[in-house]
């Protein structure tokens, strides 16, 4: 260990040494062995976005089929498969992972750390995600696309789905769950142990609070979505009867397990995006967030209450009234913290020094405004008699898309416009950014608003077509037009990325004049993040008390007397306690191929289970064990950090 004295070495020398220590090997070896949270975050971003596009293509196919009555774009069977893969892709391969993407990229920077607490586990969670995505989509190439709905209700998916289709689904979902769980553990430890000295819990950026909360939620809810599909796979492949009522099993058990994950997950997918907005909106209003403590309380309360509401997805299953009433009340209750969050945003905007309507800000405020519609329709369906009417109609499709798209997709674009300059080092075009915002957001409302009405006049969801003359034609056509408009907006945003890439207008370290630590280092970020580990004294370290931007951010040039760790290992500071006292110096693991191989071996296990081949399965298990031994060999013999 060495804490360099920057007065002896010039800042250039210090930086060079840090770069040598923290850089990955060049080329392919670096590609497969990197554990750098920024590169992992990068990959998460690209991969999740690709799945977003795939899910979008499936959605557009469905919408095209539904544009006119009695259409024949998709046959019923293919429609089922597209519906299943659209929902599955969006939930498991996009919504759940885009939050890991920004979490990976931003969290270590926002807390002033040099990496995640477990860099190799971080790489593992990405590789597992990638392999699980490939596993699920391999079903397309063997003609066994899952067809039982993304909610996979039994017995539809146990007794009435032949072939490998739902085996792909059940095993793929278990597989991708490993990635989320590993990632959640990593975020929790990172937030508790790696904060820069002085970053007390009450100075924690709000995006970190929301990621911390959702990480706990993932840990508590994912066991259900691991267990349920595993039991389904056993019922299907091994011949057990967990869900078979005739032999003492219980089909409702599936619904309970599925929604015990399925409800909290909707908060898991929108709390981090709300956290992004908590970062973006203060920057463009030029003032700290109003009501920080309220925002933290709302975030944590949402996490708690969301575990007490899953049965609202089962109001139509004939539950005892007392049970159902409890869940109805709890569902209404969860809207309180969300309302608090909205007051926080409103107060911040209301008391702004000066609102700067950048593209990022437009996307952020557009998301908030649109989300309100989903919130209101949510309160409506939380009331049982209303839900009995609206259940399984397009009203629910409208509701769920409002919350998911306004609660995650629009904030994702806000985050892109806000943080991409940090990731790439160049600015996105503002004009194109605003155009894409308007096209996408208007598209969103044209797409989903008419579906409320369709639901109220009785159009059921999960149908592949409808006859003419029911009065549903115009609204369906409008909805499809909106779908294409939404897609056009997404394409413009992508076009913006490539145009701006060619232009490469330099971003500088803090282009928006933001106040939080991720802007205290170069853009793009150097491999070591911060030359000097920052010391934190308030919530917005880069703002003076009057809200002006500090000129020479802390992490870029090592200052005399600061802590600069530049040994031959990846080193960073560990802090302890809620007040982030200096704990010691951590030597972090460097690049490694093992995470990749462990993920590949896990793929082999799932593949063996899928094709019901005991030899492949055994080989896979042995391979997992072998890669884990290889991974930890250094620890076991004490030879390596
Ligand atoms: C990130 C954005 C999106 C997410 C997370 C998402 C999610 C979902 C989910 C979970 C379902 C299953 C609903 C059910 O339980 O029946 C679904 C259905 C559907 N989605 Fe999306 N969706 C998204 C975007 C879109 C877009 C942009 C479109 C249209 C262009 C679309 C069109 C549809 C259609 C047509 C269905 C089938 C409804 C039914 O037959 O019940 N979705 N979506
Ligand atoms: Cu719910």
XYZ file of C-alpha atoms and ligand atoms in Angstrom:
685
model
C 0.000 0.000 0.000
C 1.144 3.477 -0.602
C -0.512 6.790 -0.156
C 1.470 8.916 -2.538
C 2.428 12.349 -1.574
C 1.439 14.382 -4.597
C 3.913 17.082 -3.705
C 6.720 14.642 -4.475
C 5.236 13.344 -7.726
C 3.686 15.649 -10.257
C -0.049 15.202 -10.887
C 0.799 13.914 -14.357
C 3.024 11.213 -12.934
C 0.366 10.216 -10.431
C -2.266 10.022 -13.109
C -0.048 8.008 -15.401
C 0.676 5.523 -12.643
C -3.001 5.194 -11.854
C -3.807 4.654 -15.502
C -1.228 1.886 -15.764
C -2.588 0.179 -12.673
C -6.262 0.419 -13.522
C -6.272 -0.086 -17.302
C -7.496 -3.381 -18.710
C -5.275 -5.468 -20.949
C -5.580 -4.286 -24.523
C -8.001 -5.841 -27.038
C -9.736 -9.210 -26.732
C -8.155 -10.259 -23.421
C -9.328 -7.003 -21.890
C -12.746 -7.461 -23.393
C -13.328 -10.806 -21.705
C -11.533 -10.126 -18.456
C -12.527 -6.567 -17.585
C -14.159 -5.954 -14.226
C -14.289 -2.160 -14.560
C -17.752 -1.006 -13.456
C -17.830 1.493 -16.298
C -17.229 -1.086 -18.986
C -19.690 -3.454 -17.315
C -22.196 -0.603 -17.154
C -21.552 0.176 -20.806
C -22.334 -3.381 -21.780
C -25.433 -3.483 -19.657
C -26.591 -0.314 -21.406
C -26.021 -1.627 -24.897
C -27.398 -5.109 -24.217
C -30.506 -3.878 -22.393
C -31.176 -1.411 -25.152
C -30.913 -4.127 -27.786
C -33.484 -6.150 -25.850
C -35.663 -3.043 -25.601
C -35.586 -2.874 -29.405
C -36.361 -6.577 -29.756
C -39.283 -6.246 -27.359
C -40.366 -3.193 -29.337
C -40.384 -5.098 -32.621
C -42.536 -7.795 -31.023
C -44.876 -5.095 -29.707
C -45.168 -3.459 -33.115
C -45.989 -6.801 -34.707
C -48.824 -7.233 -32.206
C -50.022 -3.686 -32.677
C -49.989 -4.118 -36.457
C -52.129 -7.214 -36.093
C -54.549 -5.299 -33.856
C -54.745 -2.197 -36.082
C -57.772 -3.455 -37.965
C -60.469 -6.022 -37.148
C -59.992 -9.592 -38.380
C -56.429 -8.928 -39.505
C -54.079 -11.753 -40.422
C -50.634 -10.310 -39.849
C -49.936 -12.805 -37.074
C -51.780 -16.055 -36.614
C -53.126 -16.739 -33.090
C -50.249 -19.003 -32.225
C -47.585 -16.525 -33.274
C -49.453 -13.719 -31.500
C -49.273 -15.695 -28.264
C -45.574 -16.174 -28.713
C -44.974 -12.496 -29.459
C -47.045 -11.476 -26.441
C -45.075 -13.838 -24.249
C -41.698 -12.737 -25.492
C -42.605 -9.047 -25.513
C -43.583 -9.068 -21.837
C -40.749 -11.401 -20.869
C -38.151 -9.399 -22.758
C -39.350 -6.071 -21.440
C -39.461 -7.192 -17.826
C -36.541 -9.555 -17.494
C -34.131 -8.381 -20.157
C -34.820 -4.668 -20.332
C -36.575 -3.028 -17.373
C -34.713 -5.027 -14.759
C -31.338 -4.586 -16.422
C -31.414 -0.975 -17.579
C -31.484 -0.048 -13.905
C -28.407 -2.211 -13.350
C -26.833 -0.464 -16.326
C -27.110 3.040 -14.942
C -26.551 1.752 -11.430
C -23.253 0.271 -12.473
C -22.138 3.294 -14.316
C -23.280 5.996 -11.946
C -23.319 4.610 -8.400
C -19.559 4.210 -7.864
C -18.964 7.644 -9.380
C -21.737 9.315 -7.412
C -20.365 7.987 -4.120
C -16.755 8.764 -4.978
C -15.513 5.172 -5.281
C -13.152 3.608 -7.752
C -15.236 0.531 -8.442
C -18.040 -1.638 -7.146
C -17.357 -3.588 -3.956
C -17.113 -6.913 -5.816
C -15.822 -6.128 -9.285
C -15.622 -9.744 -10.407
C -19.128 -10.511 -9.235
C -20.155 -7.465 -11.163
C -18.663 -8.887 -14.332
C -20.374 -12.184 -13.499
C -23.785 -10.557 -13.210
C -23.369 -9.054 -16.654
C -22.197 -12.260 -18.311
C -25.014 -14.232 -16.680
C -27.510 -11.665 -17.970
C -26.080 -11.941 -21.474
C -26.079 -15.743 -21.479
C -29.607 -15.856 -20.039
C -30.809 -13.488 -22.756
C -29.179 -15.660 -25.396
C -30.762 -18.707 -23.769
C -34.263 -17.213 -23.932
C -33.836 -16.034 -27.505
C -32.311 -19.332 -28.638
C -35.931 -20.510 -28.525
C -36.513 -18.573 -31.754
C -33.951 -20.632 -33.605
C -35.305 -24.017 -32.647
C -38.938 -23.080 -33.270
C -39.939 -23.223 -29.603
C -40.757 -19.599 -28.793
C -42.465 -19.439 -25.369
C -46.220 -19.197 -25.755
C -47.822 -19.307 -22.321
C -47.863 -15.570 -21.636
C -45.180 -13.629 -19.796
C -47.154 -14.322 -16.564
C -47.049 -18.051 -17.393
C -50.196 -19.024 -15.506
C -50.577 -22.706 -14.719
C -52.114 -25.046 -15.845
C -51.910 -23.297 -19.219
C -48.169 -23.551 -19.043
C -47.855 -26.956 -17.425
C -50.535 -29.147 -18.993
C -51.341 -27.245 -22.155
C -48.027 -26.104 -23.561
C -46.181 -28.812 -25.420
C -42.582 -28.939 -26.581
C -39.674 -26.976 -25.226
C -41.279 -23.516 -25.407
C -42.173 -23.041 -21.752
C -39.096 -24.950 -20.638
C -37.077 -22.206 -22.299
C -39.169 -19.662 -20.437
C -39.025 -21.282 -16.996
C -35.308 -22.006 -17.087
C -34.440 -18.699 -18.760
C -36.229 -16.773 -16.033
C -34.421 -18.668 -13.277
C -31.154 -18.042 -15.114
C -31.590 -14.290 -15.458
C -32.654 -14.089 -11.801
C -29.151 -15.156 -10.782
C -27.805 -12.056 -12.456
C -30.214 -9.711 -10.664
C -29.510 -11.278 -7.280
C -25.749 -11.098 -7.668
C -26.052 -7.494 -8.802
C -28.280 -6.536 -5.863
C -25.840 -7.911 -3.289
C -23.078 -5.977 -4.973
C -24.961 -2.675 -4.902
C -25.813 -3.060 -1.221
C -22.228 -3.726 -0.163
C -20.938 -0.990 -2.440
C -23.230 1.603 -0.918
C -22.441 0.571 2.638
C -18.690 0.188 2.313
C -17.374 2.241 -0.559
C -18.728 5.733 -0.007
C -16.106 8.453 -0.042
C -15.069 9.664 3.407
C -17.645 12.073 4.763
C -20.504 10.852 2.582
C -22.896 10.159 5.419
C -26.193 8.442 4.672
C -27.895 11.821 4.846
C -25.585 13.133 2.121
C -26.193 10.172 -0.141
C -27.353 11.187 -3.628
C -30.974 10.161 -4.069
C -30.235 7.839 -6.970
C -28.113 5.853 -4.532
C -30.974 5.657 -2.041
C -33.321 4.368 -4.692
C -30.824 1.807 -5.951
C -30.136 0.659 -2.402
C -33.847 0.261 -1.708
C -34.479 -1.671 -4.901
C -31.495 -3.909 -4.240
C -33.106 -5.028 -1.001
C -36.388 -5.480 -2.830
C -34.686 -7.646 -5.429
C -33.127 -9.786 -2.723
C -36.504 -10.315 -1.061
C -38.649 -10.810 -4.153
C -36.450 -12.748 -6.554
C -36.491 -15.961 -4.535
C -40.185 -16.184 -5.492
C -39.508 -15.850 -9.210
C -36.679 -18.359 -8.901
C -38.733 -20.882 -6.986
C -41.914 -20.649 -9.063
C -40.395 -21.320 -12.487
C -38.157 -23.965 -10.981
C -41.225 -25.767 -9.626
C -42.822 -25.316 -13.028
C -39.774 -26.794 -14.701
C -39.981 -29.746 -12.282
C -43.679 -30.220 -13.039
C -42.960 -30.101 -16.735
C -39.691 -31.952 -16.988
C -39.426 -34.210 -13.948
C -43.151 -34.940 -13.545
C -43.835 -33.498 -10.080
C -47.274 -32.038 -9.242
C -46.715 -28.761 -7.423
C -49.402 -26.980 -9.399
C -51.660 -29.918 -10.215
C -54.933 -29.619 -8.287
C -55.956 -33.187 -9.109
C -52.977 -34.525 -7.177
C -52.990 -32.102 -4.259
C -51.057 -29.288 -5.903
C -52.386 -25.757 -6.147
C -52.567 -23.589 -9.260
C -53.125 -20.487 -7.155
C -49.725 -21.085 -5.618
C -48.284 -20.060 -8.955
C -50.130 -16.767 -8.923
C -49.074 -15.999 -5.370
C -45.423 -16.718 -6.064
C -45.470 -14.945 -9.391
C -47.038 -11.762 -8.039
C -45.044 -11.806 -4.837
C -42.231 -10.983 -7.217
C -44.392 -9.395 -9.905
C -45.717 -6.549 -7.858
C -42.562 -5.414 -6.055
C -40.779 -5.626 -9.387
C -42.848 -2.795 -10.815
C -41.475 -0.610 -8.053
C -38.036 -2.062 -8.615
C -38.235 -0.886 -12.199
C -39.479 2.587 -11.426
C -37.705 3.608 -8.210
C -34.247 3.870 -9.799
C -35.648 5.910 -12.704
C -37.271 8.220 -10.150
C -33.782 8.386 -8.644
C -32.379 9.501 -12.009
C -34.969 12.267 -12.061
C -33.930 13.225 -8.526
C -30.466 13.851 -9.979
C -31.473 15.525 -13.213
C -34.113 17.966 -12.012
C -31.990 19.770 -9.373
C -29.260 20.292 -11.963
C -31.550 22.082 -14.382
C -33.424 24.006 -11.717
C -30.131 25.144 -10.173
C -31.163 24.229 -6.641
C -30.867 21.257 -4.278
C -33.831 18.903 -4.238
C -36.585 20.293 -2.033
C -37.434 17.945 0.824
C -34.520 15.500 0.678
C -35.675 13.694 3.804
C -39.165 13.292 2.393
C -37.744 11.867 -0.787
C -35.690 9.317 1.132
C -38.649 8.383 3.313
C -40.896 8.022 0.271
C -38.375 5.789 -1.455
C -37.917 3.461 1.498
C -41.637 3.413 2.320
C -42.498 2.449 -1.249
C -40.095 -0.438 -0.921
C -41.810 -1.690 2.225
C -45.428 -1.235 1.213
C -44.910 -2.769 -2.203
C -44.500 -6.144 -0.535
C -48.015 -5.943 0.898
C -50.018 -5.531 -2.270
C -49.364 -8.461 -4.598
C -52.848 -9.906 -4.186
C -54.368 -6.960 -6.063
C -53.448 -8.921 -9.175
C -55.716 -11.688 -7.912
C -58.885 -9.813 -6.955
C -60.809 -11.877 -9.477
C -59.731 -15.266 -8.067
C -62.432 -15.454 -5.411
C -60.481 -14.568 -2.286
C -62.106 -14.050 1.109
C -63.352 -10.474 1.365
C -61.195 -9.608 4.366
C -58.024 -10.653 2.576
C -58.951 -8.789 -0.550
C -59.882 -5.656 1.409
C -56.527 -5.652 3.144
C -54.710 -5.755 -0.166
C -56.987 -3.140 -1.662
C -56.195 -0.736 1.179
C -52.480 -1.457 0.981
C -52.566 -0.814 -2.759
C -54.168 2.543 -2.199
C -51.604 3.168 0.525
C -48.651 2.698 -1.776
C -49.803 5.737 -3.707
C -48.998 7.957 -0.701
C -45.217 7.774 -0.937
C -45.467 8.181 -4.706
C -47.500 11.316 -4.162
C -44.861 12.553 -1.718
C -42.224 12.060 -4.402
C -44.337 14.145 -6.756
C -44.633 16.925 -4.202
C -40.862 16.887 -3.867
C -40.500 17.354 -7.616
C -43.194 19.992 -7.780
C -41.650 21.980 -4.945
C -38.235 21.787 -6.580
C -39.577 23.058 -9.877
C -41.730 25.677 -8.174
C -38.810 27.203 -6.325
C -36.299 26.867 -9.151
C -33.661 29.539 -9.512
C -34.005 29.221 -13.269
C -35.297 26.273 -15.244
C -33.105 25.259 -18.153
C -35.189 23.330 -20.669
C -32.505 21.047 -22.050
C -33.444 17.827 -23.802
C -32.651 15.858 -20.626
C -34.929 18.118 -18.598
C -37.757 17.783 -21.121
C -37.558 14.001 -20.992
C -37.512 14.129 -17.199
C -40.500 16.420 -16.776
C -42.349 14.641 -19.585
C -41.875 11.399 -17.690
C -43.303 12.865 -14.488
C -46.342 14.340 -16.169
C -47.087 11.160 -18.113
C -46.578 8.996 -15.059
C -49.414 10.737 -13.237
C -51.913 9.165 -15.649
C -50.596 5.702 -14.778
C -50.782 6.563 -11.110
C -54.399 7.598 -11.351
C -55.497 4.538 -13.303
C -53.597 2.494 -10.708
C -55.649 3.915 -7.866
C -58.747 3.092 -9.891
C -57.893 -0.584 -10.329
C -56.874 -0.864 -6.672
C -60.571 -0.457 -5.829
C -62.056 -3.925 -6.054
C -65.435 -3.318 -7.662
C -63.722 -1.264 -10.331
C -61.128 -3.958 -10.835
C -63.785 -6.623 -11.320
C -64.948 -4.562 -14.274
C -61.575 -3.636 -15.657
C -59.771 -6.911 -14.992
C -58.409 -8.536 -18.136
C -59.480 -5.651 -20.329
C -57.390 -3.154 -22.239
C -57.781 -0.743 -19.346
C -55.125 -2.747 -17.563
C -52.896 -2.781 -20.619
C -53.151 1.018 -20.724
C -52.409 1.277 -17.020
C -49.395 -1.010 -17.024
C -47.854 0.646 -20.051
C -48.315 4.114 -18.591
C -46.478 3.185 -15.438
C -43.776 1.194 -17.149
C -43.102 3.443 -20.106
C -43.478 6.755 -18.270
C -41.872 5.299 -15.165
C -38.896 3.726 -16.842
C -38.529 4.291 -20.575
C -38.902 8.075 -20.611
C -36.564 8.464 -17.596
C -34.122 6.167 -19.373
C -34.005 8.633 -22.249
C -33.642 11.480 -19.776
C -30.698 9.615 -18.274
C -29.190 9.066 -21.713
C -29.358 12.754 -22.514
C -27.993 13.664 -19.111
C -25.220 11.150 -18.465
C -24.114 10.070 -21.918
C -21.673 13.015 -22.143
C -20.033 11.594 -19.018
C -19.882 8.123 -20.556
C -18.649 9.115 -24.004
C -16.978 12.473 -23.514
C -19.138 14.179 -26.156
C -22.463 15.975 -26.137
C -25.672 14.797 -27.729
C -27.389 17.150 -30.127
C -29.951 19.167 -28.188
C -32.301 19.877 -31.066
C -32.576 16.230 -32.098
C -32.919 15.330 -28.424
C -35.933 17.579 -28.104
C -37.466 16.386 -31.360
C -37.167 12.775 -30.282
C -38.746 13.704 -26.948
C -41.848 15.224 -28.533
C -42.308 12.466 -31.084
C -41.875 9.679 -28.528
C -44.036 11.247 -25.843
C -46.901 12.233 -28.108
C -46.617 8.735 -29.601
C -46.861 7.264 -26.106
C -50.124 9.024 -25.370
C -51.677 8.314 -28.763
C -50.640 4.687 -28.292
C -51.912 4.047 -24.794
C -54.537 6.630 -23.905
C -57.255 5.207 -26.206
C -56.687 1.801 -24.613
C -58.331 3.031 -21.393
C -61.454 3.609 -23.337
C -61.166 0.318 -25.222
C -61.005 -1.451 -21.882
C -64.017 0.358 -20.497
C -66.120 -0.578 -23.512
C -65.136 -4.181 -23.046
C -62.181 -5.090 -25.240
C -60.417 -7.957 -23.474
C -56.639 -8.042 -23.295
C -54.572 -10.929 -24.627
C -56.721 -11.414 -27.702
C -55.138 -11.674 -31.129
C -58.019 -10.052 -33.000
C -61.592 -8.758 -32.741
C -64.559 -8.621 -35.116
C -65.640 -5.414 -36.869
C -68.722 -3.573 -35.683
C -68.014 -3.528 -31.948
C -66.985 0.126 -32.054
C -63.347 -0.706 -31.299
C -61.887 0.011 -34.721
C -60.965 3.671 -34.509
C -59.319 3.482 -31.115
C -57.308 0.431 -32.134
C -56.110 2.078 -35.293
C -55.167 5.216 -33.374
C -53.279 3.108 -30.886
C -51.277 1.425 -33.628
C -50.467 4.755 -35.262
C -49.259 5.930 -31.868
C -47.112 2.790 -31.635
C -45.348 3.644 -34.867
C -44.918 7.228 -33.751
C -43.357 6.034 -30.509
C -40.998 3.844 -32.524
C -40.131 6.776 -34.789
C -39.214 8.842 -31.723
C -36.925 6.078 -30.503
C -35.302 5.922 -33.930
C -34.699 9.691 -33.903
C -33.063 9.365 -30.488
C -30.822 6.632 -31.867
C -30.061 8.747 -34.910
C -29.068 11.543 -32.559
C -26.564 9.221 -30.915
C -24.839 8.403 -34.192
C -24.902 11.976 -35.544
C -23.431 13.283 -32.289
C -20.852 10.522 -32.259
C -19.522 11.717 -35.588
C -19.562 15.323 -34.432
C -17.947 14.643 -31.059
C -18.581 18.032 -29.453
C -16.411 17.780 -26.330
C -18.348 17.585 -23.080
C -15.790 18.654 -20.471
C -16.040 17.317 -16.943
C -19.252 19.046 -15.864
C -21.223 20.237 -18.903
C -24.509 20.847 -17.054
C -23.035 22.533 -13.986
C -24.285 19.680 -11.810
C -23.566 19.343 -8.112
C -22.882 15.653 -7.535
C -19.659 13.709 -7.569
C -19.959 11.846 -10.863
C -19.236 15.221 -12.464
C -16.054 15.693 -10.455
C -13.998 13.625 -12.835
C -13.081 13.656 -16.505
C -15.473 12.761 -19.346
C -15.034 10.024 -20.423
C -14.056 8.789 -17.000
C -10.465 7.655 -16.516
C -10.059 3.949 -15.636
C -9.401 4.831 -11.989
C -12.424 7.218 -11.714
C -10.884 9.698 -9.273
C -7.196 10.553 -9.145
C -7.747 11.636 -5.599
C -10.531 10.094 -3.553
C -12.853 13.011 -2.803
C -13.815 14.048 0.674
C -17.459 14.992 1.075
C -18.888 17.758 3.238
C -22.389 18.239 1.895
C -25.012 16.860 -0.464
C -23.864 18.741 -3.520
C -20.074 18.763 -3.266
C -19.666 20.589 -6.566
C -21.894 23.497 -5.632
C -21.021 26.367 -3.347
C -23.556 27.395 -0.735
C -25.048 29.913 -3.181
C -25.489 27.196 -5.751
C -22.576 28.207 -7.971
C -20.465 25.538 -9.575
C -17.046 24.838 -8.068
C -14.400 25.404 -10.746
C -11.782 22.799 -9.927
C -13.629 19.587 -9.104
C -11.989 17.361 -6.546
C -11.295 14.115 -8.310
C -9.400 15.235 -11.367
C -6.107 16.704 -10.217
C -4.491 15.315 -7.076
C -4.168 18.086 -4.504
C -1.366 18.273 -1.955
C -2.398 16.479 1.199
C -5.170 14.463 -0.467
C -5.451 10.705 -0.478
C -4.033 9.333 -3.711
C -3.701 5.596 -3.835
C -1.432 4.611 -6.649
C 0.110 1.280 -5.819
C 0.421 -1.627 -8.257
C -2.931 -3.059 -7.090
C -6.383 -1.676 -7.698
C -6.743 0.235 -4.474
C -9.539 2.265 -3.053
C -10.781 3.499 0.296
C -13.126 1.635 2.559
C -15.347 3.628 4.873
C -17.348 2.400 7.842
C -20.492 3.394 9.672
C -23.429 5.430 8.501
C -21.248 8.531 8.706
C -18.588 7.080 6.361
C -15.544 7.257 8.596
C -12.275 6.256 7.012
C -11.867 2.510 7.462
C -8.792 1.532 5.540
C -7.404 0.807 2.135
C -8.930 -1.991 0.086
C -6.974 -3.905 -2.502
C -9.505 -4.760 -5.186
C -9.288 -7.682 -7.583
C -8.114 -6.891 -11.078
C -9.215 -8.266 -14.462
C -10.172 -11.935 -14.592
C -11.564 -14.419 -17.094
C -13.289 -16.487 -14.432
C -16.598 -14.578 -14.319
C -17.009 -15.197 -18.023
C -16.268 -18.890 -17.674
C -18.548 -19.306 -14.663
C -21.414 -17.744 -16.622
C -20.652 -19.962 -19.625
C -20.625 -23.050 -17.407
C -23.945 -22.014 -15.903
C -25.324 -21.776 -19.410
C -24.254 -25.386 -19.955
C -26.187 -26.471 -16.836
C -29.382 -24.799 -17.977
C -28.927 -26.183 -21.454
C -28.521 -29.694 -20.040
C -31.690 -29.291 -17.965
C -33.542 -27.964 -21.002
C -32.666 -30.855 -23.294
C -33.093 -33.268 -20.381
C -29.652 -34.680 -20.874
C -28.129 -35.772 -17.553
C -24.618 -35.950 -18.964
C -24.679 -32.346 -20.184
C -26.235 -31.227 -16.921
C -23.575 -33.023 -14.887
C -20.833 -31.638 -17.094
C -22.269 -28.174 -16.546
C -22.361 -28.577 -12.782
C -18.794 -29.847 -12.737
C -17.763 -26.949 -14.942
C -19.411 -24.434 -12.604
C -17.609 -25.970 -9.648
C -14.327 -25.973 -11.534
C -14.600 -22.347 -12.580
C -15.519 -21.309 -9.049
C -12.491 -23.151 -7.683
C -10.328 -21.490 -10.311
C -11.822 -18.105 -9.447
C -11.181 -18.485 -5.736
C -7.942 -20.392 -5.940
C -5.933 -17.316 -5.110
C -8.012 -16.688 -2.008
C -7.826 -20.288 -0.874
C -4.060 -20.404 -1.095
C -3.663 -16.840 0.041
C -1.593 -16.077 -3.026
C -3.661 -13.293 -4.490
C -5.808 -10.421 -3.354
C -40.799 -0.498 -22.371
C -41.955 -0.499 -22.869
C -42.957 -1.606 -22.743
C -43.162 -2.518 -21.773
C -42.388 -2.656 -20.526
C -44.242 -3.366 -22.138
C -44.755 -4.423 -21.388
C -45.807 -5.231 -21.742
C -46.356 -6.317 -21.000
C -45.871 -6.796 -19.677
C -47.400 -6.840 -21.671
C -48.300 -7.999 -21.274
C -49.632 -7.455 -20.827
C -50.531 -8.528 -20.342
O -50.378 -8.972 -19.192
O -51.413 -8.951 -21.102
C -47.495 -6.100 -22.838
C -48.426 -6.341 -23.765
C -48.494 -5.649 -24.898
N -47.705 -4.566 -25.269
Fe -46.204 -3.762 -24.289
N -44.684 -2.949 -23.315
C -43.914 -1.884 -23.718
C -43.992 -1.160 -24.834
C -44.891 -1.423 -25.772
C -45.018 -0.693 -26.970
C -44.137 0.486 -27.383
C -46.071 -1.237 -27.618
C -46.650 -0.891 -28.942
C -46.025 -0.405 -29.951
C -46.586 -2.323 -26.837
C -47.656 -3.107 -27.191
C -48.137 -4.161 -26.473
C -49.236 -5.009 -26.905
C -50.003 -4.888 -28.205
C -49.451 -5.946 -25.914
C -50.471 -7.068 -25.911
C -51.637 -6.748 -25.075
C -52.531 -7.907 -24.955
O -52.833 -8.574 -25.959
O -52.959 -8.182 -23.837
N -45.857 -2.406 -25.725
N -46.523 -5.106 -22.881
Cu -49.222 -4.851 -8.602
